[in-house]
mmCIF file of C-alpha atoms in Angstrom:
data_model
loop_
_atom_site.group_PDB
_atom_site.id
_atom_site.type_symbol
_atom_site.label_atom_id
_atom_site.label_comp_id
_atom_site.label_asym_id
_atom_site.label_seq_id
_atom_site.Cartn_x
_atom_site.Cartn_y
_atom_site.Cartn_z
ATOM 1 C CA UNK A 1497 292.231 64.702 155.603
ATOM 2 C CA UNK A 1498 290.675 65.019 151.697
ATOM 3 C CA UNK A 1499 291.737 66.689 149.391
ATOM 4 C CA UNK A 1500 290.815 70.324 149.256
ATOM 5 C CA UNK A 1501 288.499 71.693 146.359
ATOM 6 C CA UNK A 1502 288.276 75.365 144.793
ATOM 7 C CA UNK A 1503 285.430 76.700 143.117
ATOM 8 C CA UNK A 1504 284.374 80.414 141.806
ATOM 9 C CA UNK A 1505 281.489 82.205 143.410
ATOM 10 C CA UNK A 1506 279.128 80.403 140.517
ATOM 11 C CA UNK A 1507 280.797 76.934 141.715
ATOM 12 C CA UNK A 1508 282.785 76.238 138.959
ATOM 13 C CA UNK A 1509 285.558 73.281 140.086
ATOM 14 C CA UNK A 1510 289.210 75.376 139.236
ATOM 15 C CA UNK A 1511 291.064 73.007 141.117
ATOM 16 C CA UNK A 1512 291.159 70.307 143.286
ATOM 17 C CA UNK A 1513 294.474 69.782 145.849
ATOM 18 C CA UNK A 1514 296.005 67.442 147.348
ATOM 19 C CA UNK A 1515 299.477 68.599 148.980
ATOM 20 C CA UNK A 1516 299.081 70.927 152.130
ATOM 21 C CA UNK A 1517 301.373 71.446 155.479
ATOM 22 C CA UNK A 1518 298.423 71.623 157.517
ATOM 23 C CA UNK A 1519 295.181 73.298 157.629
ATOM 24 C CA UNK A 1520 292.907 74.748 160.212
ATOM 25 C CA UNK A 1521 288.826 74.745 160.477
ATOM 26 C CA UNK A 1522 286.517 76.110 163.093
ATOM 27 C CA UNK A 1523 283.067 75.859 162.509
ATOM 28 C CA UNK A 1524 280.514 77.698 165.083
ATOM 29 C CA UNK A 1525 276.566 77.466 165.690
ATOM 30 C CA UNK A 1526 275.085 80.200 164.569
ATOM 31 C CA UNK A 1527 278.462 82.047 164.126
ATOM 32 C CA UNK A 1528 281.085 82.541 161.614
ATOM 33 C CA UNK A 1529 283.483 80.015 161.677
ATOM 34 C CA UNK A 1530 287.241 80.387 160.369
ATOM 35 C CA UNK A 1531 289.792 78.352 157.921
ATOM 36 C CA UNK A 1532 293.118 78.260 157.565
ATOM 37 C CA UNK A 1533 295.317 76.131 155.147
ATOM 38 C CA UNK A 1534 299.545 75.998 154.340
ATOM 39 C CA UNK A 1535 300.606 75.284 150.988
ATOM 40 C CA UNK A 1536 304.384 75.217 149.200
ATOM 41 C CA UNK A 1537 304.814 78.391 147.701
ATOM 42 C CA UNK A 1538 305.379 76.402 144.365
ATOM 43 C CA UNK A 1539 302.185 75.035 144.529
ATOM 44 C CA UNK A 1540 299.428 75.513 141.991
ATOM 45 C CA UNK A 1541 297.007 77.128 144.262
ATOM 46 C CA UNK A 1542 298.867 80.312 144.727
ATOM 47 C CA UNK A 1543 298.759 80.860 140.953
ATOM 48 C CA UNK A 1544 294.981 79.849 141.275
ATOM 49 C CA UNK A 1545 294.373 82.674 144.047
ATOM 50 C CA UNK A 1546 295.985 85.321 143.132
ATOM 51 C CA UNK A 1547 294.114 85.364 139.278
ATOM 52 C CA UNK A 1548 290.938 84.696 141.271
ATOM 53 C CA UNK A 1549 289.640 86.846 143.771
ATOM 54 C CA UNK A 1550 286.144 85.000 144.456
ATOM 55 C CA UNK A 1551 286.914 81.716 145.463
ATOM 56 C CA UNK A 1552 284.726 78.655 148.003
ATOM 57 C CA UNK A 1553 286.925 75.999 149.412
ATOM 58 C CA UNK A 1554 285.162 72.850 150.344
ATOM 59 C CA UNK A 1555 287.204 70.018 152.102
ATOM 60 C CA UNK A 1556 284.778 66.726 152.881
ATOM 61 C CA UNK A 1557 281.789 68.529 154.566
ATOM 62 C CA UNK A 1558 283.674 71.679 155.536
ATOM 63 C CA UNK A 1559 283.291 75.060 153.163
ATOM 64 C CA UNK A 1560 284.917 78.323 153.838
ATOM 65 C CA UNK A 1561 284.827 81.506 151.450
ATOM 66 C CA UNK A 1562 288.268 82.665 150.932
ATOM 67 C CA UNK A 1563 288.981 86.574 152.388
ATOM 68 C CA UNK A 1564 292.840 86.315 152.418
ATOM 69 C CA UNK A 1565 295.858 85.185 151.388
ATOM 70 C CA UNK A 1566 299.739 85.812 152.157
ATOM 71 C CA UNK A 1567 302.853 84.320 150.530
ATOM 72 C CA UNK A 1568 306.126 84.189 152.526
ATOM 73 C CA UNK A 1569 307.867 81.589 153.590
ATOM 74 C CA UNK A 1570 304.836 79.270 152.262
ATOM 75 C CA UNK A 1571 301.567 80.431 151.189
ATOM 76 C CA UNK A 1572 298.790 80.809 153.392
ATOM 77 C CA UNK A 1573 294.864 81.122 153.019
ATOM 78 C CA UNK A 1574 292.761 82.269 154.797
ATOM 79 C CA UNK A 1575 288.814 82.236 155.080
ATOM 80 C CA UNK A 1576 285.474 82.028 156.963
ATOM 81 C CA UNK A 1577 282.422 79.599 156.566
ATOM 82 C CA UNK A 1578 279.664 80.705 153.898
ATOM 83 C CA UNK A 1579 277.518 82.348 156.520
ATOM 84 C CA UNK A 1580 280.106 85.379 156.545
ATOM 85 C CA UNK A 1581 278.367 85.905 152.975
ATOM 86 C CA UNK A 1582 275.912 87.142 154.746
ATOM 87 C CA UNK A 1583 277.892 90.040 156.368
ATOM 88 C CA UNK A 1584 277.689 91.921 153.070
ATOM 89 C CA UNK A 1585 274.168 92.050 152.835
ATOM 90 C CA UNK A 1586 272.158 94.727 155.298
ATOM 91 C CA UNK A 1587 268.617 94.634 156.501
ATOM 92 C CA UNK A 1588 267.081 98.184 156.931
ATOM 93 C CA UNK A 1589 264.970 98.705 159.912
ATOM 94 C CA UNK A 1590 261.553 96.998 160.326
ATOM 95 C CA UNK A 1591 258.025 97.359 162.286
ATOM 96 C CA UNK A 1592 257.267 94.452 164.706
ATOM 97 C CA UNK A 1593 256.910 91.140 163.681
ATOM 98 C CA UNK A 1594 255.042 88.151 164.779
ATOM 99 C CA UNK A 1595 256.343 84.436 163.803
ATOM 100 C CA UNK A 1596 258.659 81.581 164.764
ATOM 101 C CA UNK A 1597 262.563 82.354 164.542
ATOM 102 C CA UNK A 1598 262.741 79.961 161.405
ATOM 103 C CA UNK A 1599 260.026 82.178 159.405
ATOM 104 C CA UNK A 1600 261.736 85.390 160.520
ATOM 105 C CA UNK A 1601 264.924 84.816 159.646
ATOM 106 C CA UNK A 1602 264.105 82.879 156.918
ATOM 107 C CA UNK A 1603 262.281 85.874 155.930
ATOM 108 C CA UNK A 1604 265.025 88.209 156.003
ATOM 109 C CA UNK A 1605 267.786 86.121 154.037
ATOM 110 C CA UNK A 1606 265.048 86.269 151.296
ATOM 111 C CA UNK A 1607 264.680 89.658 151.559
ATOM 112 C CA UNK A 1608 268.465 90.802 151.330
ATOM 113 C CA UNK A 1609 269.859 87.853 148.774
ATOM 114 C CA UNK A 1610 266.842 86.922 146.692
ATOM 115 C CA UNK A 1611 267.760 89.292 143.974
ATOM 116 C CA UNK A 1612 270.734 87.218 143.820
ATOM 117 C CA UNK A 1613 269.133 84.444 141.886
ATOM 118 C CA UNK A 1614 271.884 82.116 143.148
ATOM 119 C CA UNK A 1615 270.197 81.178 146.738
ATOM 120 C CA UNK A 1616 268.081 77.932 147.560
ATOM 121 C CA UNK A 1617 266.252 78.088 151.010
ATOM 122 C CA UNK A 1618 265.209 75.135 153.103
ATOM 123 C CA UNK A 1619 263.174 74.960 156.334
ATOM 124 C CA UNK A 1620 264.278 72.442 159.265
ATOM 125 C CA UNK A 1621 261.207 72.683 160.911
ATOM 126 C CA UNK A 1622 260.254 71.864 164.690
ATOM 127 C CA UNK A 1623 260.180 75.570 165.182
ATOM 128 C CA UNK A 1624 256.812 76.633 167.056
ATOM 129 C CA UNK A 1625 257.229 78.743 169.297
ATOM 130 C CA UNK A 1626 256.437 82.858 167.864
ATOM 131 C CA UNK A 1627 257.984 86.017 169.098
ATOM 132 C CA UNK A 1628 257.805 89.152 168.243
ATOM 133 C CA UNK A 1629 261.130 90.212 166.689
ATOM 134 C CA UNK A 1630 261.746 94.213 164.995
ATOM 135 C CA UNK A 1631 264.713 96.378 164.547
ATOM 136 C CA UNK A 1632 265.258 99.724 164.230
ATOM 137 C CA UNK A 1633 268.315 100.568 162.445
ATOM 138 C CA UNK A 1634 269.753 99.587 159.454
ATOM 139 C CA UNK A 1635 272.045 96.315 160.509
ATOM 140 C CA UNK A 1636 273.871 93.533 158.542
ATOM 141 C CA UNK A 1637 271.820 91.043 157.782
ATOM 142 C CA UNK A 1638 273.932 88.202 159.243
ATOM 143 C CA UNK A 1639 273.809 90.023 162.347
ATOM 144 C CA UNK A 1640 269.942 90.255 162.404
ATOM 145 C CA UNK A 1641 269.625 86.775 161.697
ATOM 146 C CA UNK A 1642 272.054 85.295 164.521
ATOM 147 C CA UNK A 1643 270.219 87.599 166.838
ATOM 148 C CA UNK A 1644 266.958 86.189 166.166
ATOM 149 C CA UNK A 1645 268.065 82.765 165.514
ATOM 150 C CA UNK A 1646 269.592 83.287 169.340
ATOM 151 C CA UNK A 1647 266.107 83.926 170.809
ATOM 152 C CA UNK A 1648 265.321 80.180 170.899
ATOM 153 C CA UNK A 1649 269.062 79.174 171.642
ATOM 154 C CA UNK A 1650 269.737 77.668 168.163
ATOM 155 C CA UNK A 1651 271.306 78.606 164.227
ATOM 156 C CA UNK A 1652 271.360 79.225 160.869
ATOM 157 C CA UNK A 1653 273.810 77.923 158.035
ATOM 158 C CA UNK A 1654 274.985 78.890 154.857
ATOM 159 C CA UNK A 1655 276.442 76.450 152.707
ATOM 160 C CA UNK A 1656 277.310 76.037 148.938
ATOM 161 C CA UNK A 1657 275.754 72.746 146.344
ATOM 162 C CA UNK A 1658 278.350 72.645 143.354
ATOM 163 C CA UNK A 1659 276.072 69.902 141.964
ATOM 164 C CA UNK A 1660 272.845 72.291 141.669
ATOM 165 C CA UNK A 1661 275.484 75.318 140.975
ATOM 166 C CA UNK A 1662 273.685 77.127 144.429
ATOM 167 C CA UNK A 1663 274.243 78.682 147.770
ATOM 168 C CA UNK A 1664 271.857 77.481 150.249
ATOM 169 C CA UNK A 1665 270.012 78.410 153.204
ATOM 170 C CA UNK A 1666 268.626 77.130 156.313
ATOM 171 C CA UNK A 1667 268.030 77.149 160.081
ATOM 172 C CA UNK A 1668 269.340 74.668 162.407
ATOM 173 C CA UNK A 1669 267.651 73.820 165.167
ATOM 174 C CA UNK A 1670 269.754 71.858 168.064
ATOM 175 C CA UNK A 1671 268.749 68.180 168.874
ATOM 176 C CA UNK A 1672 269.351 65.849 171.528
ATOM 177 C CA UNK A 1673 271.744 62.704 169.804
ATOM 178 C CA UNK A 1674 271.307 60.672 172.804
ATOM 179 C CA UNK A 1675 275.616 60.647 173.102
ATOM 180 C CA UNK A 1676 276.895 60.399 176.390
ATOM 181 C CA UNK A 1677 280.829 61.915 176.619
ATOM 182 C CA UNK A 1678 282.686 60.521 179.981
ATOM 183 C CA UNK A 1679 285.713 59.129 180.739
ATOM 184 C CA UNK A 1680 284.088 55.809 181.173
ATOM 185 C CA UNK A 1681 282.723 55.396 177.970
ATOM 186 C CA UNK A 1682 285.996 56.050 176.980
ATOM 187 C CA UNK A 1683 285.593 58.799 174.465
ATOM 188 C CA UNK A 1684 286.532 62.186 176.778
ATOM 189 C CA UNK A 1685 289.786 63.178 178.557
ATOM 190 C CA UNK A 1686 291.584 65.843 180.077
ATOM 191 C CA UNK A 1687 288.298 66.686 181.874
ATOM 192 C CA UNK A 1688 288.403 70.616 183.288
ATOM 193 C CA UNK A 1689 285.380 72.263 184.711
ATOM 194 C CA UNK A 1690 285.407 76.278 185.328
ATOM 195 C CA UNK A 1691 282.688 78.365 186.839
ATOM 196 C CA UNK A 1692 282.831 82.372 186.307
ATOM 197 C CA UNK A 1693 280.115 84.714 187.428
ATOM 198 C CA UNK A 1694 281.772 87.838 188.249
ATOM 199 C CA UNK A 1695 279.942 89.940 184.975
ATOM 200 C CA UNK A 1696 277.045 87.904 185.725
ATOM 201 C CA UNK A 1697 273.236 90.105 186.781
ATOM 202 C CA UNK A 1698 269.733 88.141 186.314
ATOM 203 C CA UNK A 1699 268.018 91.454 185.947
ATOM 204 C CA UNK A 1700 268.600 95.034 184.438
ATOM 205 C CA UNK A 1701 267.911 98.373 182.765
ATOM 206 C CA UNK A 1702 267.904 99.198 179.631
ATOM 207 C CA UNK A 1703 267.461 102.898 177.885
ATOM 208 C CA UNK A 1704 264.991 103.413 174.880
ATOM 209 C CA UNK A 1705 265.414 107.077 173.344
ATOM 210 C CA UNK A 1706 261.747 108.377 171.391
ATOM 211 C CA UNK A 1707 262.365 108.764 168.256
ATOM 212 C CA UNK A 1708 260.250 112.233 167.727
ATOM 213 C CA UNK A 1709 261.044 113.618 170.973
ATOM 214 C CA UNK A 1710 264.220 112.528 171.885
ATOM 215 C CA UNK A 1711 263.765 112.160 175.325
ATOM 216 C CA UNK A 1712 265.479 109.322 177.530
ATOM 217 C CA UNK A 1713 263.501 107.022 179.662
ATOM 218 C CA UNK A 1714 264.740 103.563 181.360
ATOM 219 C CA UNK A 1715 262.896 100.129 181.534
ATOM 220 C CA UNK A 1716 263.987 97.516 183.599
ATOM 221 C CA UNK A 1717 264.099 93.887 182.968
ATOM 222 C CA UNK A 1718 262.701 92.084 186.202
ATOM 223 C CA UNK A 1719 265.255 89.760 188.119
ATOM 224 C CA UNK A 1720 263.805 86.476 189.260
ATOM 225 C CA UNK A 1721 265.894 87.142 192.830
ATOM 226 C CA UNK A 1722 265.773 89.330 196.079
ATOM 227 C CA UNK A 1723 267.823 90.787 198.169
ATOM 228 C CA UNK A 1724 271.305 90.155 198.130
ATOM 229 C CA UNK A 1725 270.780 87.817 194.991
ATOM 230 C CA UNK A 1726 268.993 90.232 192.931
ATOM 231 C CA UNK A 1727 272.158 91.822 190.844
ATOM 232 C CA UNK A 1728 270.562 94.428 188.547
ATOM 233 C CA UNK A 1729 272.964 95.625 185.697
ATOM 234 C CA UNK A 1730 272.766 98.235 182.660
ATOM 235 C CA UNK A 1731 272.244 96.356 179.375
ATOM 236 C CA UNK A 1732 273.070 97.233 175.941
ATOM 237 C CA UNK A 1733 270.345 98.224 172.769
ATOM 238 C CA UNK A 1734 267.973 100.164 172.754
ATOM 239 C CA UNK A 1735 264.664 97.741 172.954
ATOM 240 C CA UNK A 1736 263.552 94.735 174.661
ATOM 241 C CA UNK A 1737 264.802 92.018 172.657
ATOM 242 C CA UNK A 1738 268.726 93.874 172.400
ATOM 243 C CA UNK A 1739 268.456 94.011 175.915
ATOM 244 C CA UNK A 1740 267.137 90.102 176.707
ATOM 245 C CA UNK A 1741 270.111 89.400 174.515
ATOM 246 C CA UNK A 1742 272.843 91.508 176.468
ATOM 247 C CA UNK A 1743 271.431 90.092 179.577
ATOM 248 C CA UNK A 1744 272.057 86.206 178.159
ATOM 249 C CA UNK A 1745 275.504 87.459 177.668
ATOM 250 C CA UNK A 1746 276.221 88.379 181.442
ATOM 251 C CA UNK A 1747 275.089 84.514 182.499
ATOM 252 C CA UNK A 1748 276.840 82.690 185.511
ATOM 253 C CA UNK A 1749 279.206 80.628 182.860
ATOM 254 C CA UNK A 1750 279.432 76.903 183.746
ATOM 255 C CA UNK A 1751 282.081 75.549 181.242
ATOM 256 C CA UNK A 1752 283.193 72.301 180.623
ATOM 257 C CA UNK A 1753 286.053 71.482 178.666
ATOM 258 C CA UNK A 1754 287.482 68.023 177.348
ATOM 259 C CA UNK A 1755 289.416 66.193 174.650
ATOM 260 C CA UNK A 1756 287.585 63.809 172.604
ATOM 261 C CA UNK A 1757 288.745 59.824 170.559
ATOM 262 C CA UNK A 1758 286.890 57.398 169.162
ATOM 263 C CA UNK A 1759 283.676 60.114 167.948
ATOM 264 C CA UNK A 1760 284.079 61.888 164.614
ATOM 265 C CA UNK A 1761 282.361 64.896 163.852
ATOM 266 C CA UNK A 1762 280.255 65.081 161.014
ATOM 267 C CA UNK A 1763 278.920 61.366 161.792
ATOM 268 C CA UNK A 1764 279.088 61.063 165.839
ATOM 269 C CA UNK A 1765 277.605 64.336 166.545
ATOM 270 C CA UNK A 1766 277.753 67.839 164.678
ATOM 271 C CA UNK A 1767 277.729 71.645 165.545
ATOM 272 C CA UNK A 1768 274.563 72.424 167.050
ATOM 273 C CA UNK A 1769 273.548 68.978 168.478
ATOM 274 C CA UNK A 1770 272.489 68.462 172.603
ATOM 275 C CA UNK A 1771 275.109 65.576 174.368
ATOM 276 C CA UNK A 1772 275.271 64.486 178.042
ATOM 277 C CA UNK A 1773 278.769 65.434 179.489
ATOM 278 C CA UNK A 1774 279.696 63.504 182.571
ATOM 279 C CA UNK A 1775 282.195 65.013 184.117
ATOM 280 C CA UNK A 1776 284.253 63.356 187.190
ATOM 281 C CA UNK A 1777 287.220 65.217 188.437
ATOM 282 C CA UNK A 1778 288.170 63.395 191.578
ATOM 283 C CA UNK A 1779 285.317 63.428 194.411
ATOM 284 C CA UNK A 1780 283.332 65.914 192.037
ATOM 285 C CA UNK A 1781 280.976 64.317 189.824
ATOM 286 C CA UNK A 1782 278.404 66.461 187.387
ATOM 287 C CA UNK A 1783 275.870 65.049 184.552
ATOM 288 C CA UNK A 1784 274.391 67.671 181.878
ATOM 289 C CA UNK A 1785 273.394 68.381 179.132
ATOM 290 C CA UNK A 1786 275.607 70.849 176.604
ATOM 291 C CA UNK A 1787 275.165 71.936 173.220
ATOM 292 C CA UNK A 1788 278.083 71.987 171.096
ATOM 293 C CA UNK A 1789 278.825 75.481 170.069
ATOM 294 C CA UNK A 1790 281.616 74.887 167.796
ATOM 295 C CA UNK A 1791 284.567 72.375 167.021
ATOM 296 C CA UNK A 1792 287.844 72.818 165.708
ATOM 297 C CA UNK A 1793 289.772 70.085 163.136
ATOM 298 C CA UNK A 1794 292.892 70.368 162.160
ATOM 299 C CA UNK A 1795 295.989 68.478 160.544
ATOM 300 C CA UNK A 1796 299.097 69.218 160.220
ATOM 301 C CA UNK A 1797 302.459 67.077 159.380
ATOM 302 C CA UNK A 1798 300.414 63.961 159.854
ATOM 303 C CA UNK A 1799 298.772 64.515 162.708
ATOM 304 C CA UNK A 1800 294.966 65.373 163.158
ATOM 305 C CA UNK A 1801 292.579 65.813 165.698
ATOM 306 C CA UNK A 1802 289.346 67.969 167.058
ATOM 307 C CA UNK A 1803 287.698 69.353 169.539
ATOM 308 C CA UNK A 1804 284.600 70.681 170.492
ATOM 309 C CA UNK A 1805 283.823 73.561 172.414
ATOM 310 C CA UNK A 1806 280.558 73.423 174.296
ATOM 311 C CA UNK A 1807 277.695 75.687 175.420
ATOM 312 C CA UNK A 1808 274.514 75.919 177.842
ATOM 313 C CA UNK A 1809 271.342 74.341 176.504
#
């Protein structure tokens, strides 16, 4: 693993280390990922922490803001990725809006950091599709922009440049690398495949409360089935695109999971690209396509690995 490097919240290198019992990363698609690091409690950094309280760690192509720290029996860091700086920002309610999830969200990062003077936004493009997209409370903004980055299934990341002294912007849209994971290609083991549709419902209800008024009334979100297969549930928020997204999160779950060799994250494939899984678990045999949601690396005492965690397309 590299070494690990510390930097203020204006990206000033403090420190750059070398000596760790292990360390910990998750990083997530359009999610907050986590960090985790051990260090000697003689080392350097836990005189570097404790006098600074605003610190980024970046280790190769991995960044994480710090949020905690403990010293016991070693000292311990903790942190999350630099789209968590977004959690302490809020958005205030908005009218409807018309545009592709790119512009929106885009939009709204402006909006709540560009006072900061320390942002640079980029745009990944391939985005065309528009929706409309509005809110009516007063939310975090991180939370406004996963949930409209989620309407077309793809991200947003948040990432620091100590060479331009910036934090950055941008959306991330997911793309098809063309990598085929099986056992016969050699680079996937440990093959498990689970099904789990007991919270699932293709259709539902959702309440919307007027605002003058306050009176109650109930819209439904059609089901594509009939009958027996028609399972109708009650959804969460209080307009249609809450609801569309508490209905994606009652699916029928189809999961895959696997241990990966010979691919490296970061250069094989990366959070947020499209892979073919082919799965064979004696006479069952399945090919599809999954996005990777997240993947966790970690080292410890010499030993290092990762795994990736994936999701529908």
């Amino acid at each position: 693993m590299n070494d690990i490097k510390f930097y203020n919240f204006e990206l000033k290198l403090l420190h750059i280390e070398s000596v760790y019992s292990s360390v910990d990363w998750v990083t997530k698609l359009n999610d907050i990922g986590t960090f985790e690091a051990h260090f000697p409690r003689n080392s350097a950094v836990v005189k570097l922490c404790f006098e600074n309280d605003y610190l980024v760690v970046v280790q190769g192509d991995l960044q994480a803001v710090i949020t905690g720290k403990s010293l016991g029996k070693d000292f311990t860091v903790y942190g999350r990725t630099p789209n968590w700086i977004l959690t302490k920002f809020v958005t205030p309610n908005f009218s409807t809006r018309n545009d592709t999830t790119e512009n929106l969200a885009l939009t709204i990062v402006k909006e709540a950091v560009g006072s900061t003077n320390k942002f640079l936004f980029y745009k990944a493009g391939g985005f065309r599709n528009k929706i409309d997209f509005w809110r009516n409370v007063y939310n975090p903004t991180f939370k406004v922009v996963s949930e409209c980055m989620a309407r077309e299934n793809a991200g947003h990341r948040v990432w620091v440049n100590p060479k331009l002294g910036r934090w950055c912007y941008c959306a991330t849209k997911p793309r098809d690398k063309k990598l085929i994971i099986s056992k016969n290609n050699l680079n996937g083991y440990n093959f498990s495949y689970i099904e789990d549709f007991q919270n699932h419902v293709n259709g539902g209800f959702y309440e919307v409360i007027d605002e003058e008024t306050g009176e109650s009334t109930w819209n439904e979100i059609e089901s594509e089935k009939t009958g027996l297969y028609k399972w109708m549930g009650v959804l969460g928020g209080d307009c249609l695109s809450e609801a569309t997204q508490s209905l994606k999160s009652r699916k029928w779950s189809k999961d895959i999971k696997l241990d990966v060799k010979d691919i490296k994250f970061g250069v094989d494939y990366n959070v947020g690209d499209i892979v073919t899984i082919e799965t064979e678990i004696g006479d069952f045999k399945r090919s599809e396509k999954k996005i990777v949601k997240e993947v966790n690396i970690w080292y410890e005492n010499g030993n290092s690995g990762e795994r990736p965690v994936f999701g529908d397309v």
